[in-house]
PDB file of C-alpha atoms in Angstrom:
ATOM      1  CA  UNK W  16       0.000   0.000   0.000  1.00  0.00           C
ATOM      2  CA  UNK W  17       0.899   3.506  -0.514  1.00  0.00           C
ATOM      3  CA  UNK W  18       2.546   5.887   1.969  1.00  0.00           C
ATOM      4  CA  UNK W  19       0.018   8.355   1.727  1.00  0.00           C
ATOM      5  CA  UNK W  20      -2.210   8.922   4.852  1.00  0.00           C
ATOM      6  CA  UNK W  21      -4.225  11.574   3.645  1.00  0.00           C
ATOM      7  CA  UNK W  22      -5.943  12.528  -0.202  1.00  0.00           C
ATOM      8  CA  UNK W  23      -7.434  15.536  -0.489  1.00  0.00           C
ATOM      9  CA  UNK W  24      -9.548  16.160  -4.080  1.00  0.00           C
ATOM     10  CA  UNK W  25     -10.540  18.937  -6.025  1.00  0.00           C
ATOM     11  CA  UNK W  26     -13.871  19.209  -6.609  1.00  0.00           C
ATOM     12  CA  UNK W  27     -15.326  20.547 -10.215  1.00  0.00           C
ATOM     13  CA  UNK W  28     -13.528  18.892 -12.980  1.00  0.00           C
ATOM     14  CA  UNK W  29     -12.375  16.283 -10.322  1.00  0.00           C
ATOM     15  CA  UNK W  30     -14.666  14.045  -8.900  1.00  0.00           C
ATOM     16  CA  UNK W  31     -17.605  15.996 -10.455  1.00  0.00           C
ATOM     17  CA  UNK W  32     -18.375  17.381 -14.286  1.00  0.00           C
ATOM     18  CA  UNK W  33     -20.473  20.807 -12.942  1.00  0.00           C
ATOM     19  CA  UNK W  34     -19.772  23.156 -15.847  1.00  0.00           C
ATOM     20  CA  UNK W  35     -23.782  22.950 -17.029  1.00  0.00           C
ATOM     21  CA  UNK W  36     -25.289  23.728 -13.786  1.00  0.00           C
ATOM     22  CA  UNK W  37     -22.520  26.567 -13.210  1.00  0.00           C
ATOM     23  CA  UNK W  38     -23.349  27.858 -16.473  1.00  0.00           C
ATOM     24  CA  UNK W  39     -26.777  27.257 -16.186  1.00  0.00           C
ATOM     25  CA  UNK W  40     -27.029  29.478 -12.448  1.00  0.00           C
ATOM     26  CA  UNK W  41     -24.846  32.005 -14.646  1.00  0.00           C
ATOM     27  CA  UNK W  42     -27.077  32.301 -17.031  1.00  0.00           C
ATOM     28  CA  UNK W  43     -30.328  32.239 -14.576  1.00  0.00           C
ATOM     29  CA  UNK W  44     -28.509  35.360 -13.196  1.00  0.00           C
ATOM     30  CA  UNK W  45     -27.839  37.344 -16.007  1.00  0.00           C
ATOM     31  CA  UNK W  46     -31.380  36.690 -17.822  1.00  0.00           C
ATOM     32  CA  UNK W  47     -32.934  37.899 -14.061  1.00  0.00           C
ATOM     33  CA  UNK W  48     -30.620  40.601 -14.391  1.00  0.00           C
ATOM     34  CA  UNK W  49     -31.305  41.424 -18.322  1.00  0.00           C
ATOM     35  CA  UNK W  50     -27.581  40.954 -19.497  1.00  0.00           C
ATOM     36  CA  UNK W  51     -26.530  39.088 -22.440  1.00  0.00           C
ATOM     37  CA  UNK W  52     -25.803  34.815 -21.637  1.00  0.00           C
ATOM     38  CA  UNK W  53     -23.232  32.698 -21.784  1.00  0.00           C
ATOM     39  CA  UNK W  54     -22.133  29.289 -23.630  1.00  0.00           C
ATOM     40  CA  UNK W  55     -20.860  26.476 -21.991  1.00  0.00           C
ATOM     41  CA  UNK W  56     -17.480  26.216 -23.743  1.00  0.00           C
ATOM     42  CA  UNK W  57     -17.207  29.665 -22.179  1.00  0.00           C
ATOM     43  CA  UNK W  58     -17.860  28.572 -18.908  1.00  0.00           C
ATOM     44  CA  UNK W  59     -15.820  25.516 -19.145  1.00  0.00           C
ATOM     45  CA  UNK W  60     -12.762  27.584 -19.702  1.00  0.00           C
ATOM     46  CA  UNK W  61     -13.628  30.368 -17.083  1.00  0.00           C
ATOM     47  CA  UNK W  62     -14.543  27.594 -13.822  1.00  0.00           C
ATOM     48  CA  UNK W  63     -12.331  27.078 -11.308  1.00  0.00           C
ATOM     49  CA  UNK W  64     -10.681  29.947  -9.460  1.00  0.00           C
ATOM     50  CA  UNK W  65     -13.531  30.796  -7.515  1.00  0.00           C
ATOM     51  CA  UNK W  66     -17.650  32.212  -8.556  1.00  0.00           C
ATOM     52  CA  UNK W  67     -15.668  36.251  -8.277  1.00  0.00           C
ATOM     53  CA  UNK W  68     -13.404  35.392 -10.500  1.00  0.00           C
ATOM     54  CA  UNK W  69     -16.127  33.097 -12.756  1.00  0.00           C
ATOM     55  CA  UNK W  70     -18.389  36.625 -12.874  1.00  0.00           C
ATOM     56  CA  UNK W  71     -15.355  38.534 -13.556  1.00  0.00           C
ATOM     57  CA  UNK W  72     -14.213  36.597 -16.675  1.00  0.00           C
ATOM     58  CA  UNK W  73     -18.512  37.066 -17.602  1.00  0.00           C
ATOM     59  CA  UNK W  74     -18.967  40.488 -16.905  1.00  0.00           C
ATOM     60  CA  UNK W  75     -15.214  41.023 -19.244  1.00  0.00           C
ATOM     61  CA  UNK W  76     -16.039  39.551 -22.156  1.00  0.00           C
ATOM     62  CA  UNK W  77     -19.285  41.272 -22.578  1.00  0.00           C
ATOM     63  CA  UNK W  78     -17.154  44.601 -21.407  1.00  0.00           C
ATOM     64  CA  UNK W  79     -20.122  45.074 -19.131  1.00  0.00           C
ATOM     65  CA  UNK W  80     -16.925  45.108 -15.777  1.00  0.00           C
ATOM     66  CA  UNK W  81     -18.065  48.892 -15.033  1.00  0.00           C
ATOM     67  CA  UNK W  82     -21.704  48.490 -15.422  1.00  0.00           C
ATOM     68  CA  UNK W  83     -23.058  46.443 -12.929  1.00  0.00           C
ATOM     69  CA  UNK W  84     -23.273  45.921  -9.136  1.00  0.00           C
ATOM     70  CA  UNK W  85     -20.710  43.447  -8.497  1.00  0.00           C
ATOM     71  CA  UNK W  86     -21.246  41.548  -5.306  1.00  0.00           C
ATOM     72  CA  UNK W  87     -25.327  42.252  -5.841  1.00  0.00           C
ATOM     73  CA  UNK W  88     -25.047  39.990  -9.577  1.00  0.00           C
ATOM     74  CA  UNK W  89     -22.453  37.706  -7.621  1.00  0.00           C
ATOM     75  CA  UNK W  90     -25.451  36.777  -4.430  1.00  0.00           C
ATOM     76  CA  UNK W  91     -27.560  36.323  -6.916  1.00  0.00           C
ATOM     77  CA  UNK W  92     -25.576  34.000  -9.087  1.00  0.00           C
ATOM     78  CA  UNK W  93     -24.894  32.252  -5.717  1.00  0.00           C
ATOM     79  CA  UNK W  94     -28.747  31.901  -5.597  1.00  0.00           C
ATOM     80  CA  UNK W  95     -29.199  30.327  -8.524  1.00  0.00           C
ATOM     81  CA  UNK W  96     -26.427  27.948  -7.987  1.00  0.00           C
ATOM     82  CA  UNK W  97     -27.560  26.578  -4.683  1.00  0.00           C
ATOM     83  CA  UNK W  98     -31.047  25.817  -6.745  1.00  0.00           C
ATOM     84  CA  UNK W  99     -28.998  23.931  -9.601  1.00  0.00           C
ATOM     85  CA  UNK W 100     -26.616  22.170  -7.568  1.00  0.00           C
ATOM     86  CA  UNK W 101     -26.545  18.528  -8.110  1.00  0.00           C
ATOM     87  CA  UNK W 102     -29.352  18.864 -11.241  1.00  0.00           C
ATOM     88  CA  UNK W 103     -26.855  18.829 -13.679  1.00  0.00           C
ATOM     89  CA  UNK W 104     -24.141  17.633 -12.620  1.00  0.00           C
ATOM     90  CA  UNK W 105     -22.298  13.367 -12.884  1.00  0.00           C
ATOM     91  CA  UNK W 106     -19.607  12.041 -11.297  1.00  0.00           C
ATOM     92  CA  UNK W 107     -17.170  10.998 -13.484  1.00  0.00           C
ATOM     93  CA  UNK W 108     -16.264   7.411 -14.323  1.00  0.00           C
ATOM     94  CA  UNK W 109     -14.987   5.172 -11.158  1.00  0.00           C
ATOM     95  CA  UNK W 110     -15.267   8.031  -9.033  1.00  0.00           C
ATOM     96  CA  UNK W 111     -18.250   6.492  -6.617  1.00  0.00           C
ATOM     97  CA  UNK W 112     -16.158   3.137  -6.308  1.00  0.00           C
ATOM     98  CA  UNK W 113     -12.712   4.245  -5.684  1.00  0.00           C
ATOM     99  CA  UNK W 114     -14.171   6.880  -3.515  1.00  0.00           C
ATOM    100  CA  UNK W 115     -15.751   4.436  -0.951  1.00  0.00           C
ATOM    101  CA  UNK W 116     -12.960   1.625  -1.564  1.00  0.00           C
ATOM    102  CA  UNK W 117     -10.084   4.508   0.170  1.00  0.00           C
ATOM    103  CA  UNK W 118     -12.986   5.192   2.331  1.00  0.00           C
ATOM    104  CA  UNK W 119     -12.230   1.509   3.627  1.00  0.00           C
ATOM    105  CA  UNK W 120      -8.303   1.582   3.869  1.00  0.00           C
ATOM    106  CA  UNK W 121      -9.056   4.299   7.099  1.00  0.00           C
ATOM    107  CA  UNK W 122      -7.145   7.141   4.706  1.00  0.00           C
ATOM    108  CA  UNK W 123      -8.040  10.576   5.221  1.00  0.00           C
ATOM    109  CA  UNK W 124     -10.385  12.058   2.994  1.00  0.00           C
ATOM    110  CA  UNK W 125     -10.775  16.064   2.134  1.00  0.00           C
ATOM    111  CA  UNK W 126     -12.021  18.377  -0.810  1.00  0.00           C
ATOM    112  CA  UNK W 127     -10.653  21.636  -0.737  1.00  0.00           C
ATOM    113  CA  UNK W 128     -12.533  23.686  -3.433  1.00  0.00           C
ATOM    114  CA  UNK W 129     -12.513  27.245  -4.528  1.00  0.00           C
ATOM    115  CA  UNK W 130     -16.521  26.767  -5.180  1.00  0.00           C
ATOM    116  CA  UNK W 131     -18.304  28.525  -1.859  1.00  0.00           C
ATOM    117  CA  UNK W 132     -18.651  26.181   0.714  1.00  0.00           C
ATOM    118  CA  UNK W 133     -23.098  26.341   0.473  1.00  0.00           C
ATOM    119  CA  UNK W 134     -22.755  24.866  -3.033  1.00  0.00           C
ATOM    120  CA  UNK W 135     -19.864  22.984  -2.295  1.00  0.00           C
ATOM    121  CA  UNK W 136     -21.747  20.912   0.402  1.00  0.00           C
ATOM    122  CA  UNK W 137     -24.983  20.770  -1.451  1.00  0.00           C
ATOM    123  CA  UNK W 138     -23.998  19.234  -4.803  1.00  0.00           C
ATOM    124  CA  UNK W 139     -21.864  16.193  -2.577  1.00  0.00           C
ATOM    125  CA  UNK W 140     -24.941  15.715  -0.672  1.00  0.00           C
ATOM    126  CA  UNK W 141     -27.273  15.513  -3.913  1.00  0.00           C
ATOM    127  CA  UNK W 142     -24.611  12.880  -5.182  1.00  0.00           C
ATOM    128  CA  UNK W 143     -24.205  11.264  -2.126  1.00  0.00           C
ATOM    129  CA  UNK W 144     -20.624  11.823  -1.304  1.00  0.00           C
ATOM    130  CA  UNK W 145     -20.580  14.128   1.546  1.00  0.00           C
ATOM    131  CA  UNK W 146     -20.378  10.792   3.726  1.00  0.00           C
ATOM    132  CA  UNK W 147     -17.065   9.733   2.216  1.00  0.00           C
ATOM    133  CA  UNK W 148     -14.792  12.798   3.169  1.00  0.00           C
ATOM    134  CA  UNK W 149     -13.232  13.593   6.588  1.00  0.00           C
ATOM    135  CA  UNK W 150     -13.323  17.319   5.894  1.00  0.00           C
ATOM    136  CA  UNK W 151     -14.414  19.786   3.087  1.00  0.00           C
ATOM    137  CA  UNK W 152     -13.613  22.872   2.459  1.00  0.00           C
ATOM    138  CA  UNK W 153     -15.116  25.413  -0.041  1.00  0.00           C
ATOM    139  CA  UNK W 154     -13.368  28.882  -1.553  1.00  0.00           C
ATOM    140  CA  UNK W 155     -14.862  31.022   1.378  1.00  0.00           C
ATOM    141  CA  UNK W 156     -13.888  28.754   4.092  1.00  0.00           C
ATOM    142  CA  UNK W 157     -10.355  30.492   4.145  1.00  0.00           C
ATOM    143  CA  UNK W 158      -9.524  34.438   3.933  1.00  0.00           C
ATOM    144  CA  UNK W 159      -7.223  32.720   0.648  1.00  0.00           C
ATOM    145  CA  UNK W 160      -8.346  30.794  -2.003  1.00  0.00           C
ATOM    146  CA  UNK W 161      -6.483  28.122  -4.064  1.00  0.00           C
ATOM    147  CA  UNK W 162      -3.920  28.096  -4.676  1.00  0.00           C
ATOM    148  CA  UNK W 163      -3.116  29.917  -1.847  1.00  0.00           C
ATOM    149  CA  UNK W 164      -2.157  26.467   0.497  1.00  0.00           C
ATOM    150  CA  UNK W 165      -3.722  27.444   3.713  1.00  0.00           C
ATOM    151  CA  UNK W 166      -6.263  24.777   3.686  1.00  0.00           C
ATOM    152  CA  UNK W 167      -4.008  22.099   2.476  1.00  0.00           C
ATOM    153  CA  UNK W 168      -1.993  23.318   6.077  1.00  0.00           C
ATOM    154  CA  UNK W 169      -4.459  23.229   8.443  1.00  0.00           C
ATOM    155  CA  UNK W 170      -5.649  19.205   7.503  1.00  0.00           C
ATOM    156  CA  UNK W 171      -2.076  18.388   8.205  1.00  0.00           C
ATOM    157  CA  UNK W 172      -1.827  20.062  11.328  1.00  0.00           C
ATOM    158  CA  UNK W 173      -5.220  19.301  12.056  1.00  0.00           C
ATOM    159  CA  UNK W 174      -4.766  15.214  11.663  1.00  0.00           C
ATOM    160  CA  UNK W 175      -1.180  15.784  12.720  1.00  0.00           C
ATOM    161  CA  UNK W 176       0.373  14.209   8.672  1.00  0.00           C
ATOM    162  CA  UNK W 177       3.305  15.542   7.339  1.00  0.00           C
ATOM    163  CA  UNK W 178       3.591  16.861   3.636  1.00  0.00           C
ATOM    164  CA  UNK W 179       5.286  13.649   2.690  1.00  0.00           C
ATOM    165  CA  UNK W 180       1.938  11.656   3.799  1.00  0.00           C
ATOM    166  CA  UNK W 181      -0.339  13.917   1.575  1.00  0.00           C
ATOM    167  CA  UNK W 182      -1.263  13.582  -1.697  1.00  0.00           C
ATOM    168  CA  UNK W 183      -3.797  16.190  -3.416  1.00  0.00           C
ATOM    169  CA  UNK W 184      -5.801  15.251  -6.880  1.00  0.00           C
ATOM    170  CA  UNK W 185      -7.240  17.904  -9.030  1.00  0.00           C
ATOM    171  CA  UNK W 186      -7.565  18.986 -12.554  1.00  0.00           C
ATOM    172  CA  UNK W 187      -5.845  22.258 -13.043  1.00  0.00           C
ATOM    173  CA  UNK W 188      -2.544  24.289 -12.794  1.00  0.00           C
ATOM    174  CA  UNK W 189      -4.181  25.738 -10.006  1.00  0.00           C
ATOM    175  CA  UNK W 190      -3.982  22.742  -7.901  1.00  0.00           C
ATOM    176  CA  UNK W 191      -1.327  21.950  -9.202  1.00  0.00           C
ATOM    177  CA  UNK W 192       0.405  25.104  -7.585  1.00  0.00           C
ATOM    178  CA  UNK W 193      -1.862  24.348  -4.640  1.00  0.00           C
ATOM    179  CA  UNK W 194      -0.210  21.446  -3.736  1.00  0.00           C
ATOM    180  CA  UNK W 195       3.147  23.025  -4.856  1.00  0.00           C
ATOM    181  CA  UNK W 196       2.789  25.495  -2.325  1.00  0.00           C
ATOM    182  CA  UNK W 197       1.618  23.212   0.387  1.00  0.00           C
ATOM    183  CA  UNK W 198       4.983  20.747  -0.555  1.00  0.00           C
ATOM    184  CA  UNK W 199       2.451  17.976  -1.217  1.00  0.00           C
ATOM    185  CA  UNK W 200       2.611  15.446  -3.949  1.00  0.00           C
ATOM    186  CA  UNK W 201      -0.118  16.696  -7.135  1.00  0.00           C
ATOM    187  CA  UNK W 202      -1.470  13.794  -9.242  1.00  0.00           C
ATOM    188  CA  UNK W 203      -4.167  15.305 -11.879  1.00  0.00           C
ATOM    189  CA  UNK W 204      -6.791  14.533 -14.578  1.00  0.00           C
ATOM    190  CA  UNK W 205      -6.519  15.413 -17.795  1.00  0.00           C
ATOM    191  CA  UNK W 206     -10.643  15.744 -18.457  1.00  0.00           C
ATOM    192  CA  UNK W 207     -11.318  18.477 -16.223  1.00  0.00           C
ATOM    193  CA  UNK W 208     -11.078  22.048 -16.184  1.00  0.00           C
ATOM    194  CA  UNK W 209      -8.299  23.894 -16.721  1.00  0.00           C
ATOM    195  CA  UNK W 210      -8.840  27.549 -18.577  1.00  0.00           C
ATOM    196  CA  UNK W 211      -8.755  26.128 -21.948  1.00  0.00           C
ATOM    197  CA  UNK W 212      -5.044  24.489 -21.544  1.00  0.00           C
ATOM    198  CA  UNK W 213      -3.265  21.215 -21.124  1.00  0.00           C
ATOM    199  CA  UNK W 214      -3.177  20.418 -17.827  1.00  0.00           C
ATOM    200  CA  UNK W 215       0.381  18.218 -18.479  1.00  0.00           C
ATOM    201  CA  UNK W 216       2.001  22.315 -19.063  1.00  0.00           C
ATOM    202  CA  UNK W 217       1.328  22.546 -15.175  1.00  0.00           C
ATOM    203  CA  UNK W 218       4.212  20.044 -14.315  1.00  0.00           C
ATOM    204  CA  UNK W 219       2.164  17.873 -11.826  1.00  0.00           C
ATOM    205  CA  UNK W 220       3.940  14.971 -10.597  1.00  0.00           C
ATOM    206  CA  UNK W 221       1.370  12.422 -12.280  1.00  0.00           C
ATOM    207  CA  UNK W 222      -1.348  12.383 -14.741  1.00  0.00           C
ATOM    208  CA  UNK W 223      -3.687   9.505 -14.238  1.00  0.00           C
ATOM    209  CA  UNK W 224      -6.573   8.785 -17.040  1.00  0.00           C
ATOM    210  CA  UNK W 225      -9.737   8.231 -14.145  1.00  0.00           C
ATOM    211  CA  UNK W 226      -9.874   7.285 -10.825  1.00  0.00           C
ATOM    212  CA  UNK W 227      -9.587   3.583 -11.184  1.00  0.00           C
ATOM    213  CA  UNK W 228      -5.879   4.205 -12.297  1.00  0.00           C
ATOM    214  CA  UNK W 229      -5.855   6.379  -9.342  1.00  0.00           C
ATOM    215  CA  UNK W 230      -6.755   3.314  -6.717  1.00  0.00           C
ATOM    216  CA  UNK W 231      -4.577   1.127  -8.687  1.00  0.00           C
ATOM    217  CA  UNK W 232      -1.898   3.053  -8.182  1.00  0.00           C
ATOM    218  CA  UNK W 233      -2.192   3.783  -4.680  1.00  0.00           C
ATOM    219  CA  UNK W 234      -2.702  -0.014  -3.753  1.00  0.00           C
ATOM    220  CA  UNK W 235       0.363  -1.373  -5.533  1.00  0.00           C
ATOM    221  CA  UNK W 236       2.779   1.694  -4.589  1.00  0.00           C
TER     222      UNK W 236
END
């Protein structure tokens, strides 16, 4: 078995394809708020750093940045989202299995997320995950965001594992820095989300085609 004593997973574009229902509460927003829609190959290349920076990249390419009330569009995206969460959304292939297989070898389980913590919760529950994971932890459970590595610090300290014991599995260059930061081995996906690049350009330390590679991996290592 593997050294690893604690996995902590991205969320979107990791265990879970969310990119319609994220558009979808975009779009739910702007049409309440009579501003022009987006697609989702848009909104697959804009996820990931967090629902500011999501509305940012909207409200920029429809040079609408200076017309708006920010943080008044942004609740009300948040609205929508909590309503879409888990609608729209599948777990990707062998997620479920290798998910509650770890679950058995008495590893550590965490999500750290830069998707608010509400939704965060919310679309695990409506795919019945939230049971599998030790901790989570969504983009405003932190004063930093991915891929600042605060969270990634406090589960070590917090179930007292050393960087060497850690191993973090996302989809994007941001975790891959997030783990960087942290000092914590990064092993990605290369079907997620990554701002419309190849996630191998981020350097992680592994790419692994799904998650049954994944538990393969860590059982013979």
């Amino acid at each position: 078995m593997s050294h690893f004593e604690m996995i902590i997973f991205d969320l979107d574009g990791t265990l879970l394809d969310t990119v319609e229902e994220v558009a979808s509460a975009m779009n739910d927003a702007l049409l309440e708020s009579d501003l022009p829609g987006i697609t989702l190959d848009q909104a697959r290349s804009w996820v990931g750093k967090g629902a500011a920076h999501f509305l940012t990249q909207v409200l920029e390419h429809h040079q609408l940045q200076h017309a708006v009330d920010f943080d008044a569009l942004l609740n009300l995206f948040y609205h929508h989202y909590e309503l879409r969460s888990g609608t729209l959304s599948q777990l990707y292939p062998h997620v479920r299995e290798s998910l509650e297989t770890l679950r058995k070898s008495k590893r550590k389980l965490c999500v750290v997320s830069n998707k608010f913590k509400r939704g965060t919760d919310k679309v695990l529950r409506a795919h019945r995950l939230d049971h599998l994971f030790d901790d989570v932890f969504g983009g405003d459970s932190f004063e930093q965001k991915k891929p600042d590595p605060v969270a990634v610090h406090f589960l070590m300290q917090k179930h007292g594992v050393s960087p060497e014991q850690v191993l973090f599995i996302g989809d994007s260059s941001t975790d891959v820095a997030t783990a960087r930061n942290a000092g914590v081995e990064v092993w990605v996906v290369p079907y997620g989300y990554n701002h419309g690049e190849a996630v191998e350009k981020s350097m992680p330390d592994s790419i692994i085609d799904d998650f049954s590679v994944m538990l393969h991996r860590l059982s013979c290592a």
